[in-house]
mmCIF file of C-alpha atoms and ligand atoms in Angstrom:
data_model
loop_
_atom_site.group_PDB
_atom_site.id
_atom_site.type_symbol
_atom_site.label_atom_id
_atom_site.label_comp_id
_atom_site.label_asym_id
_atom_site.label_seq_id
_atom_site.Cartn_x
_atom_site.Cartn_y
_atom_site.Cartn_z
ATOM 1 C CA MET X 1 -161.625 38.387 -89.482
ATOM 2 C CA ASP X 2 -161.026 37.711 -93.081
ATOM 3 C CA LEU X 3 -158.974 40.214 -94.987
ATOM 4 C CA SER X 4 -158.193 37.840 -97.727
ATOM 5 C CA ARG X 5 -161.120 39.018 -99.796
ATOM 6 C CA PHE X 6 -159.495 42.509 -100.209
ATOM 7 C CA PRO X 7 -156.902 42.948 -103.032
ATOM 8 C CA ARG X 8 -153.606 43.596 -101.345
ATOM 9 C CA ARG X 9 -149.996 44.020 -102.408
ATOM 10 C CA ARG X 10 -147.180 43.002 -99.986
ATOM 11 C CA TYR X 11 -144.360 45.530 -99.224
ATOM 12 C CA THR X 12 -143.103 43.887 -95.941
ATOM 13 C CA LYS X 13 -141.824 40.365 -95.898
ATOM 14 C CA ASP X 14 -142.561 39.379 -92.221
ATOM 15 C CA ALA X 15 -144.195 40.859 -89.081
ATOM 16 C CA THR X 16 -142.395 44.031 -87.662
ATOM 17 C CA PRO X 17 -140.591 43.407 -84.480
ATOM 18 C CA LEU X 18 -142.517 43.574 -81.147
ATOM 19 C CA GLU X 19 -139.802 44.397 -78.429
ATOM 20 C CA PHE X 20 -139.458 45.443 -74.890
ATOM 21 C CA LEU X 21 -137.335 48.617 -74.287
ATOM 22 C CA PRO X 22 -135.324 48.016 -71.037
ATOM 23 C CA HIS X 23 -133.144 51.029 -70.933
ATOM 24 C CA PHE X 24 -135.846 53.346 -72.042
ATOM 25 C CA THR X 25 -138.173 52.028 -69.421
ATOM 26 C CA ASN X 26 -135.536 52.555 -66.693
ATOM 27 C CA ALA X 27 -134.700 56.102 -67.892
ATOM 28 C CA LEU X 28 -138.543 56.899 -68.023
ATOM 29 C CA ALA X 29 -139.014 55.516 -64.440
ATOM 30 C CA ALA X 30 -136.109 57.437 -63.169
ATOM 31 C CA SER X 31 -137.789 60.705 -64.277
ATOM 32 C CA CYS X 32 -141.309 59.855 -63.092
ATOM 33 C CA PRO X 33 -142.218 61.430 -59.584
ATOM 34 C CA ASN X 34 -142.226 58.204 -57.477
ATOM 35 C CA GLY X 35 -139.204 56.672 -59.548
ATOM 36 C CA GLN X 36 -142.068 54.272 -61.036
ATOM 37 C CA GLY X 37 -143.216 54.074 -64.587
ATOM 38 C CA PRO X 38 -144.626 51.597 -67.007
ATOM 39 C CA ASN X 39 -142.789 48.808 -68.871
ATOM 40 C CA VAL X 40 -142.548 50.266 -72.449
ATOM 41 C CA TRP X 41 -142.716 47.909 -75.410
ATOM 42 C CA ILE X 42 -142.419 49.005 -79.006
ATOM 43 C CA LYS X 43 -143.939 47.977 -82.362
ATOM 44 C CA ARG X 44 -141.331 48.750 -84.898
ATOM 45 C CA ASP X 45 -143.524 49.770 -87.864
ATOM 46 C CA ASP X 46 -140.667 52.215 -88.716
ATOM 47 C CA MET X 47 -139.277 48.905 -90.159
ATOM 48 C CA LEU X 48 -142.007 48.226 -92.679
ATOM 49 C CA GLY X 49 -141.162 47.924 -96.331
ATOM 50 C CA LEU X 50 -141.153 50.798 -98.869
ATOM 51 C CA THR X 51 -137.953 51.959 -97.458
ATOM 52 C CA PRO X 52 -137.484 53.331 -94.762
ATOM 53 C CA GLY X 53 -141.132 52.171 -93.755
ATOM 54 C CA GLY X 54 -143.701 53.834 -91.405
ATOM 55 C CA ASN X 55 -147.307 53.425 -90.996
ATOM 56 C CA LYS X 56 -148.378 54.623 -94.468
ATOM 57 C CA THR X 57 -146.726 51.498 -95.932
ATOM 58 C CA ARG X 58 -149.455 49.296 -94.408
ATOM 59 C CA LYS X 59 -152.274 51.423 -95.767
ATOM 60 C CA LEU X 60 -150.781 51.608 -99.235
ATOM 61 C CA GLU X 61 -150.714 47.726 -99.477
ATOM 62 C CA PHE X 62 -154.522 47.918 -99.912
ATOM 63 C CA LEU X 63 -154.714 51.570 -101.758
ATOM 64 C CA ALA X 64 -152.138 50.497 -104.383
ATOM 65 C CA ALA X 65 -153.859 47.158 -104.880
ATOM 66 C CA ASP X 66 -157.075 49.085 -105.460
ATOM 67 C CA ALA X 67 -155.538 51.436 -107.893
ATOM 68 C CA LEU X 68 -154.191 48.601 -109.909
ATOM 69 C CA THR X 69 -157.534 46.812 -109.945
ATOM 70 C CA GLN X 70 -158.973 50.189 -111.289
ATOM 71 C CA GLY X 71 -156.243 50.191 -113.969
ATOM 72 C CA ALA X 72 -154.505 53.413 -112.635
ATOM 73 C CA ASP X 73 -151.203 54.577 -114.181
ATOM 74 C CA THR X 74 -150.482 57.150 -111.687
ATOM 75 C CA LEU X 75 -150.895 57.821 -107.987
ATOM 76 C CA ILE X 76 -152.034 61.187 -106.819
ATOM 77 C CA THR X 77 -151.842 62.148 -103.355
ATOM 78 C CA CYS X 78 -151.322 65.234 -100.814
ATOM 79 C CA GLY X 79 -149.520 66.261 -97.717
ATOM 80 C CA ALA X 80 -147.358 68.712 -96.039
ATOM 81 C CA PRO X 81 -143.901 69.679 -97.252
ATOM 82 C CA GLN X 82 -142.267 66.960 -95.169
ATOM 83 C CA SER X 83 -144.914 64.307 -95.639
ATOM 84 C CA ASN X 84 -143.902 60.695 -95.015
ATOM 85 C CA HIS X 85 -147.123 59.656 -96.614
ATOM 86 C CA CYS X 86 -146.179 61.337 -100.041
ATOM 87 C CA ARG X 87 -142.795 59.828 -99.989
ATOM 88 C CA ALA X 88 -144.255 56.291 -99.181
ATOM 89 C CA THR X 89 -146.963 56.712 -101.904
ATOM 90 C CA LEU X 90 -144.107 57.639 -104.337
ATOM 91 C CA SER X 91 -142.169 54.586 -103.280
ATOM 92 C CA ALA X 92 -145.301 52.324 -103.837
ATOM 93 C CA SER X 93 -145.787 53.752 -107.277
ATOM 94 C CA ILE X 94 -142.155 52.941 -108.242
ATOM 95 C CA LYS X 95 -142.659 49.417 -107.012
ATOM 96 C CA GLU X 96 -145.803 49.108 -108.997
ATOM 97 C CA GLY X 97 -144.518 50.559 -112.241
ATOM 98 C CA MET X 98 -146.794 53.829 -111.847
ATOM 99 C CA LYS X 99 -145.980 57.450 -111.822
ATOM 100 C CA CYS X 100 -146.769 59.716 -108.928
ATOM 101 C CA ARG X 101 -147.888 63.315 -108.485
ATOM 102 C CA PHE X 102 -148.465 65.388 -105.362
ATOM 103 C CA VAL X 103 -150.458 68.376 -104.012
ATOM 104 C CA ILE X 104 -148.350 69.797 -101.206
ATOM 105 C CA GLU X 105 -150.265 72.076 -98.798
ATOM 106 C CA GLU X 106 -147.967 74.712 -97.129
ATOM 107 C CA ARG X 107 -149.771 74.311 -93.631
ATOM 108 C CA VAL X 108 -147.135 76.719 -92.317
ATOM 109 C CA PRO X 109 -146.948 79.592 -94.775
ATOM 110 C CA ASP X 110 -143.937 79.839 -96.963
ATOM 111 C CA SER X 111 -142.816 76.528 -95.537
ATOM 112 C CA TYR X 112 -142.271 74.767 -98.817
ATOM 113 C CA ARG X 113 -138.643 74.953 -100.142
ATOM 114 C CA GLU X 114 -137.655 73.049 -103.358
ATOM 115 C CA ASP X 115 -134.244 72.424 -102.041
ATOM 116 C CA ALA X 116 -135.313 71.341 -98.504
ATOM 117 C CA SER X 117 -133.804 68.254 -97.033
ATOM 118 C CA GLY X 118 -135.574 65.297 -95.382
ATOM 119 C CA ASN X 119 -138.559 63.898 -97.139
ATOM 120 C CA ASN X 120 -138.594 66.619 -99.747
ATOM 121 C CA PHE X 121 -135.191 65.621 -100.818
ATOM 122 C CA LEU X 122 -136.372 61.937 -101.161
ATOM 123 C CA PHE X 123 -139.324 63.186 -103.358
ATOM 124 C CA ARG X 124 -136.575 64.566 -105.902
ATOM 125 C CA LEU X 125 -134.322 61.578 -105.492
ATOM 126 C CA MET X 126 -136.963 59.076 -106.385
ATOM 127 C CA GLY X 127 -138.294 61.068 -108.961
ATOM 128 C CA VAL X 128 -141.809 62.511 -108.431
ATOM 129 C CA GLU X 129 -143.432 63.460 -111.663
ATOM 130 C CA ALA X 130 -145.028 66.858 -110.541
ATOM 131 C CA ILE X 131 -145.634 68.762 -107.387
ATOM 132 C CA THR X 132 -148.389 71.359 -107.068
ATOM 133 C CA VAL X 133 -148.046 73.606 -104.013
ATOM 134 C CA VAL X 134 -151.122 75.064 -102.599
ATOM 135 C CA PRO X 135 -151.803 77.447 -99.636
ATOM 136 C CA ALA X 136 -153.063 76.301 -96.238
ATOM 137 C CA GLY X 137 -156.639 75.420 -95.921
ATOM 138 C CA SER X 138 -157.119 74.712 -99.746
ATOM 139 C CA ASN X 139 -159.514 72.117 -100.720
ATOM 140 C CA MET X 140 -157.188 69.224 -101.188
ATOM 141 C CA MET X 141 -159.590 66.901 -102.672
ATOM 142 C CA GLU X 142 -160.437 69.434 -105.371
ATOM 143 C CA ALA X 143 -156.663 70.112 -106.102
ATOM 144 C CA MET X 144 -156.233 66.409 -106.488
ATOM 145 C CA GLN X 145 -159.184 66.046 -108.762
ATOM 146 C CA LYS X 146 -157.751 68.851 -111.012
ATOM 147 C CA VAL X 147 -154.595 66.769 -111.474
ATOM 148 C CA ALA X 148 -156.559 63.691 -112.281
ATOM 149 C CA ASP X 149 -158.439 65.684 -114.865
ATOM 150 C CA ASP X 150 -155.329 66.844 -116.408
ATOM 151 C CA LEU X 151 -154.040 63.404 -116.644
ATOM 152 C CA ALA X 152 -157.318 61.981 -118.215
ATOM 153 C CA LYS X 153 -156.929 64.785 -120.997
ATOM 154 C CA GLN X 154 -153.660 63.101 -121.785
ATOM 155 C CA GLY X 155 -155.349 59.627 -121.914
ATOM 156 C CA ARG X 156 -153.753 58.582 -118.602
ATOM 157 C CA LYS X 157 -155.566 57.483 -115.452
ATOM 158 C CA GLY X 158 -154.896 58.818 -111.981
ATOM 159 C CA TYR X 159 -155.874 57.040 -108.917
ATOM 160 C CA ILE X 160 -156.361 59.631 -105.923
ATOM 161 C CA VAL X 161 -155.079 58.511 -102.510
ATOM 162 C CA PRO X 162 -156.630 60.751 -99.886
ATOM 163 C CA GLY X 163 -154.467 62.594 -97.403
ATOM 164 C CA GLY X 164 -152.648 60.192 -94.943
ATOM 165 C CA GLY X 165 -154.140 57.357 -97.023
ATOM 166 C CA SER X 166 -156.839 57.304 -94.424
ATOM 167 C CA ASN X 167 -160.155 56.071 -95.921
ATOM 168 C CA ALA X 168 -161.832 52.807 -95.208
ATOM 169 C CA ILE X 169 -159.497 50.861 -97.557
ATOM 170 C CA GLY X 170 -156.309 52.433 -96.266
ATOM 171 C CA GLY X 171 -157.574 51.730 -92.563
ATOM 172 C CA LEU X 172 -157.603 47.946 -93.400
ATOM 173 C CA GLY X 173 -153.724 48.098 -93.209
ATOM 174 C CA TYR X 174 -154.184 48.717 -89.359
ATOM 175 C CA VAL X 175 -156.749 46.021 -89.227
ATOM 176 C CA ALA X 176 -153.979 43.832 -90.639
ATOM 177 C CA CYS X 177 -151.655 45.341 -87.854
ATOM 178 C CA ALA X 178 -154.059 44.310 -85.133
ATOM 179 C CA GLN X 179 -154.133 40.933 -86.341
ATOM 180 C CA GLU X 180 -150.470 40.659 -86.580
ATOM 181 C CA LEU X 181 -150.174 42.060 -82.895
ATOM 182 C CA GLN X 182 -152.776 39.509 -81.673
ATOM 183 C CA GLN X 183 -150.494 36.683 -83.085
ATOM 184 C CA GLN X 184 -147.386 38.206 -81.576
ATOM 185 C CA PHE X 185 -148.923 38.684 -78.094
ATOM 186 C CA PHE X 186 -149.873 34.983 -78.182
ATOM 187 C CA GLU X 187 -146.506 33.677 -79.696
ATOM 188 C CA GLN X 188 -144.385 35.856 -77.486
ATOM 189 C CA GLY X 189 -146.471 35.463 -74.402
ATOM 190 C CA VAL X 190 -146.702 39.174 -73.960
ATOM 191 C CA GLN X 191 -149.778 40.925 -72.058
ATOM 192 C CA ILE X 192 -150.091 44.458 -73.047
ATOM 193 C CA ASP X 193 -152.207 46.803 -70.998
ATOM 194 C CA LYS X 194 -152.457 49.813 -73.077
ATOM 195 C CA ILE X 195 -151.299 50.941 -76.509
ATOM 196 C CA VAL X 196 -150.240 54.369 -77.449
ATOM 197 C CA VAL X 197 -150.432 55.488 -81.115
ATOM 198 C CA GLY X 198 -150.293 58.626 -83.105
ATOM 199 C CA SER X 199 -153.684 60.301 -84.222
ATOM 200 C CA GLY X 200 -153.395 62.547 -87.288
ATOM 201 C CA SER X 201 -155.480 61.827 -90.443
ATOM 202 C CA SER X 202 -156.643 58.939 -88.171
ATOM 203 C CA GLY X 203 -156.291 55.928 -90.513
ATOM 204 C CA THR X 204 -153.860 54.293 -88.015
ATOM 205 C CA HIS X 205 -155.887 55.012 -84.894
ATOM 206 C CA GLY X 206 -159.223 54.400 -86.424
ATOM 207 C CA GLY X 207 -157.995 51.161 -88.491
ATOM 208 C CA LEU X 208 -156.338 49.670 -85.212
ATOM 209 C CA LEU X 209 -159.394 50.363 -83.246
ATOM 210 C CA ALA X 210 -161.677 48.664 -85.731
ATOM 211 C CA GLY X 211 -159.273 45.648 -85.953
ATOM 212 C CA PHE X 212 -159.205 45.322 -82.088
ATOM 213 C CA LEU X 213 -163.101 45.577 -81.631
ATOM 214 C CA GLY X 214 -163.595 43.139 -84.588
ATOM 215 C CA ASN X 215 -161.060 40.482 -83.117
ATOM 216 C CA ARG X 216 -162.290 41.008 -79.646
ATOM 217 C CA ILE X 217 -158.775 42.315 -78.237
ATOM 218 C CA ASN X 218 -159.566 44.205 -75.133
ATOM 219 C CA ILE X 219 -156.568 46.532 -74.891
ATOM 220 C CA PRO X 220 -157.416 50.168 -74.526
ATOM 221 C CA ILE X 221 -156.022 52.408 -77.327
ATOM 222 C CA VAL X 222 -154.657 55.849 -76.359
ATOM 223 C CA GLY X 223 -154.334 58.296 -79.189
ATOM 224 C CA ILE X 224 -151.901 61.246 -79.041
ATOM 225 C CA GLY X 225 -152.989 63.966 -81.349
ATOM 226 C CA VAL X 226 -150.464 65.456 -83.664
ATOM 227 C CA SER X 227 -152.629 68.321 -85.059
ATOM 228 C CA ARG X 228 -155.924 68.543 -83.107
ATOM 229 C CA ASP X 229 -157.205 68.263 -79.586
ATOM 230 C CA PRO X 230 -159.675 65.524 -78.764
ATOM 231 C CA VAL X 231 -162.846 67.617 -79.371
ATOM 232 C CA ASP X 232 -161.853 67.685 -83.081
ATOM 233 C CA GLN X 233 -159.808 64.572 -83.254
ATOM 234 C CA ASP X 234 -162.054 62.110 -81.705
ATOM 235 C CA PRO X 235 -164.862 62.354 -84.039
ATOM 236 C CA LEU X 236 -162.597 61.837 -87.079
ATOM 237 C CA VAL X 237 -161.119 58.634 -85.507
ATOM 238 C CA HIS X 238 -164.757 57.452 -84.666
ATOM 239 C CA LYS X 239 -165.794 57.909 -88.349
ATOM 240 C CA GLU X 240 -162.828 56.275 -89.680
ATOM 241 C CA ALA X 241 -163.169 53.308 -87.335
ATOM 242 C CA GLN X 242 -166.861 52.970 -88.370
ATOM 243 C CA ALA X 243 -166.030 53.104 -92.063
ATOM 244 C CA VAL X 244 -163.398 50.423 -91.739
ATOM 245 C CA SER X 245 -165.812 48.303 -89.726
ATOM 246 C CA ASP X 246 -168.548 48.881 -92.347
ATOM 247 C CA LEU X 247 -166.122 47.799 -95.132
ATOM 248 C CA LEU X 248 -165.420 44.740 -93.432
ATOM 249 C CA GLY X 249 -169.194 43.852 -92.968
ATOM 250 C CA LEU X 250 -168.746 43.641 -89.313
ATOM 251 C CA SER X 251 -172.350 44.929 -88.508
ATOM 252 C CA MET X 252 -170.839 46.706 -85.524
ATOM 253 C CA THR X 253 -171.491 50.174 -84.154
ATOM 254 C CA VAL X 254 -168.175 51.440 -82.833
ATOM 255 C CA PRO X 255 -168.724 52.792 -79.228
ATOM 256 C CA ARG X 256 -167.801 56.636 -79.093
ATOM 257 C CA GLU X 257 -166.152 55.953 -75.736
ATOM 258 C CA ALA X 258 -163.528 53.504 -77.241
ATOM 259 C CA VAL X 259 -162.106 56.578 -78.909
ATOM 260 C CA VAL X 260 -159.567 58.098 -76.429
ATOM 261 C CA SER X 261 -157.188 60.763 -77.340
ATOM 262 C CA PHE X 262 -155.088 63.460 -75.843
ATOM 263 C CA GLY X 263 -154.119 66.763 -77.405
ATOM 264 C CA ASP X 264 -151.432 68.244 -75.008
ATOM 265 C CA TRP X 265 -148.326 67.602 -77.259
ATOM 266 C CA TRP X 266 -148.815 68.826 -80.637
ATOM 267 C CA ARG X 267 -148.543 72.542 -79.992
ATOM 268 C CA PRO X 268 -147.624 75.211 -81.011
ATOM 269 C CA LYS X 269 -148.780 73.781 -84.337
ATOM 270 C CA TYR X 270 -148.674 70.803 -86.605
ATOM 271 C CA SER X 271 -145.077 70.049 -87.521
ATOM 272 C CA VAL X 272 -143.726 72.924 -85.507
ATOM 273 C CA PRO X 273 -141.090 71.496 -82.890
ATOM 274 C CA ASN X 274 -141.428 71.811 -79.170
ATOM 275 C CA GLN X 275 -139.206 71.020 -76.315
ATOM 276 C CA ALA X 276 -140.963 67.818 -75.237
ATOM 277 C CA MET X 277 -140.518 66.429 -78.646
ATOM 278 C CA VAL X 278 -136.706 67.062 -78.492
ATOM 279 C CA GLU X 279 -136.366 65.356 -75.186
ATOM 280 C CA ALA X 280 -138.436 62.400 -76.486
ATOM 281 C CA VAL X 281 -136.475 62.173 -79.660
ATOM 282 C CA GLN X 282 -133.107 62.284 -77.789
ATOM 283 C CA MET X 283 -134.237 59.926 -74.972
ATOM 284 C CA LEU X 284 -135.127 57.126 -77.234
ATOM 285 C CA ALA X 285 -132.084 57.624 -79.501
ATOM 286 C CA ARG X 286 -129.755 57.588 -76.390
ATOM 287 C CA THR X 287 -131.325 54.791 -74.640
ATOM 288 C CA GLU X 288 -132.248 52.268 -77.310
ATOM 289 C CA ALA X 289 -130.688 53.726 -80.508
ATOM 290 C CA ILE X 290 -134.133 54.020 -82.233
ATOM 291 C CA LEU X 291 -134.972 57.048 -84.233
ATOM 292 C CA LEU X 292 -138.079 58.932 -83.927
ATOM 293 C CA ASP X 293 -138.986 61.891 -85.975
ATOM 294 C CA PRO X 294 -139.724 65.690 -85.188
ATOM 295 C CA VAL X 295 -143.253 65.876 -86.618
ATOM 296 C CA TYR X 296 -144.935 62.774 -85.402
ATOM 297 C CA THR X 297 -143.495 60.040 -83.341
ATOM 298 C CA GLY X 298 -141.291 62.564 -81.071
ATOM 299 C CA LYS X 299 -144.524 64.379 -80.075
ATOM 300 C CA ILE X 300 -146.314 61.115 -79.644
ATOM 301 C CA MET X 301 -143.539 59.630 -77.459
ATOM 302 C CA ALA X 302 -143.707 62.906 -75.569
ATOM 303 C CA GLY X 303 -147.234 62.204 -74.780
ATOM 304 C CA LEU X 304 -146.297 58.813 -73.458
ATOM 305 C CA ILE X 305 -143.548 60.102 -71.254
ATOM 306 C CA GLY X 306 -145.924 62.929 -70.203
ATOM 307 C CA LEU X 307 -148.599 60.674 -69.290
ATOM 308 C CA ALA X 308 -146.339 58.384 -67.445
ATOM 309 C CA ARG X 309 -145.009 61.334 -65.442
ATOM 310 C CA LYS X 310 -148.627 62.377 -64.567
ATOM 311 C CA GLY X 311 -149.276 58.803 -63.155
ATOM 312 C CA TYR X 312 -151.703 57.914 -65.872
ATOM 313 C CA PHE X 313 -150.339 54.373 -66.183
ATOM 314 C CA ALA X 314 -150.635 51.977 -63.341
ATOM 315 C CA LYS X 315 -147.431 50.683 -61.734
ATOM 316 C CA ASN X 316 -145.745 47.752 -63.856
ATOM 317 C CA GLU X 317 -148.286 48.357 -66.819
ATOM 318 C CA ASN X 318 -147.114 47.137 -70.021
ATOM 319 C CA VAL X 319 -147.555 49.905 -72.354
ATOM 320 C CA LEU X 320 -147.088 49.533 -76.129
ATOM 321 C CA PHE X 321 -145.795 52.412 -78.318
ATOM 322 C CA ILE X 322 -146.703 51.977 -82.020
ATOM 323 C CA HIS X 323 -143.700 53.437 -83.951
ATOM 324 C CA THR X 324 -145.192 54.873 -86.993
ATOM 325 C CA GLY X 325 -141.905 55.859 -88.651
ATOM 326 C CA GLY X 326 -140.881 59.306 -90.110
ATOM 327 C CA ALA X 327 -137.094 59.473 -89.562
ATOM 328 C CA PRO X 328 -136.255 60.985 -92.774
ATOM 329 C CA SER X 329 -137.616 64.287 -91.518
ATOM 330 C CA LEU X 330 -135.141 64.412 -88.777
ATOM 331 C CA HIS X 331 -132.767 65.705 -91.559
ATOM 332 C CA ALA X 332 -135.114 68.870 -91.954
ATOM 333 C CA TYR X 333 -135.054 69.585 -88.349
ATOM 334 C CA GLU X 334 -131.250 68.827 -87.200
ATOM 335 C CA ALA X 335 -130.596 71.896 -85.139
ATOM 336 C CA GLU X 336 -133.989 71.636 -83.339
ATOM 337 C CA VAL X 337 -133.569 68.065 -82.351
ATOM 338 C CA LEU X 338 -130.008 68.571 -81.156
ATOM 339 C CA GLY X 339 -131.276 71.233 -78.678
ATOM 340 C CA LEU X 340 -129.587 73.836 -80.504
ATOM 341 C CA LYS X 341 -132.648 76.230 -80.774
ATOM 342 C CA ASP X 342 -134.988 77.861 -78.215
ATOM 343 C CA LEU X 343 -138.453 76.049 -78.599
ATOM 344 C CA PRO X 344 -141.707 76.321 -76.947
ATOM 345 C CA GLY X 345 -142.417 73.845 -73.952
HETATM 346 C C1 PLP I 401 -148.950 59.926 -90.892
HETATM 347 C C2 PLP I 401 -148.122 59.727 -89.691
HETATM 348 C C3 PLP I 401 -148.935 59.526 -88.472
HETATM 349 C C4 PLP I 401 -150.164 59.665 -88.195
HETATM 350 O O1 PLP I 401 -151.020 58.484 -88.762
HETATM 351 P P1 PLP I 401 -152.395 58.891 -89.269
HETATM 352 O O2 PLP I 401 -152.955 57.544 -89.804
HETATM 353 O O3 PLP I 401 -152.449 59.937 -90.337
HETATM 354 O O4 PLP I 401 -153.301 59.369 -88.140
HETATM 355 C C5 PLP I 401 -148.034 59.138 -87.395
HETATM 356 N N1 PLP I 401 -146.501 58.866 -87.493
HETATM 357 C C6 PLP I 401 -145.963 59.156 -88.811
HETATM 358 C C7 PLP I 401 -144.613 59.041 -88.732
HETATM 359 C C8 PLP I 401 -146.729 59.422 -89.773
HETATM 360 O O5 PLP I 401 -146.004 59.816 -91.002
#
């Protein structure tokens, strides 16, 4: 598939590593009922550029390029108080010599604290120009449009990056990832049987799916919901995959059954810690020295662990976990991830 006709900025020099996790694989097997689990591999998208990386970097390569093409001087985006996406968008704006403004949604009431650690600290350190805080359930697109209108009155030009960078253009970032993976599977002689990826605003899951279908890569993708059950999540992913496919001009109808997700690990609520997340974060840190995060990848890896213990993966299957980043928010949840607080299962 030819991505070269889409404007793109580069924020990562080379492919992110594709690695086997030997110690984690052993620890997981030992914790499975019959002592057998899958071989777990990892795609280190936590090592993408726009320090310290994460999946939003891939989407922003195409989104920031589009903003520059349109002559924008400011990126406007939205997210939760510990948003990795906001932090990555701010990084991209700095690299491109643009300003950046956020609309922050308090999805958990009163959760925004100006002096909070983690990503919020990085917003301030890197110099976000303005933050507007709105209550849960606000119309984020309207709120961002208002910021753009205010800028226009001053003769400036804002570019709205949708939540999570998940539209057709942002999804191209994970089509690029699909192509990178295809090359790595070939060069490293790796045969992956299933992919486990987080499913939130859906650009990652949907973009990867469009890229796999378009490149005829026949590896099932299993999404782990971080905020929704499959009944709500799957239609979003399907719509995103179709939009990406249409933008690529693939003349393809994305089969509905190609979208698979599980919703059993995000509760009690988006971004609110649970015990399974803590186990997953500690397990990967202590077996492989790789940092997951409390809001996304900890719960996503908890999904992989939980599915393995339920016997969802066949014996000796090679399962690839896409590490989508997020480590800065560990610092906003230190006591929780150290197991010092009572949390729901
Ligand atoms: C945003 C994010 C996700 C979810 O990706 P979507 O494309 O929004 O579905 C997963 N992991 C991390 C660390 C994220 O920041």
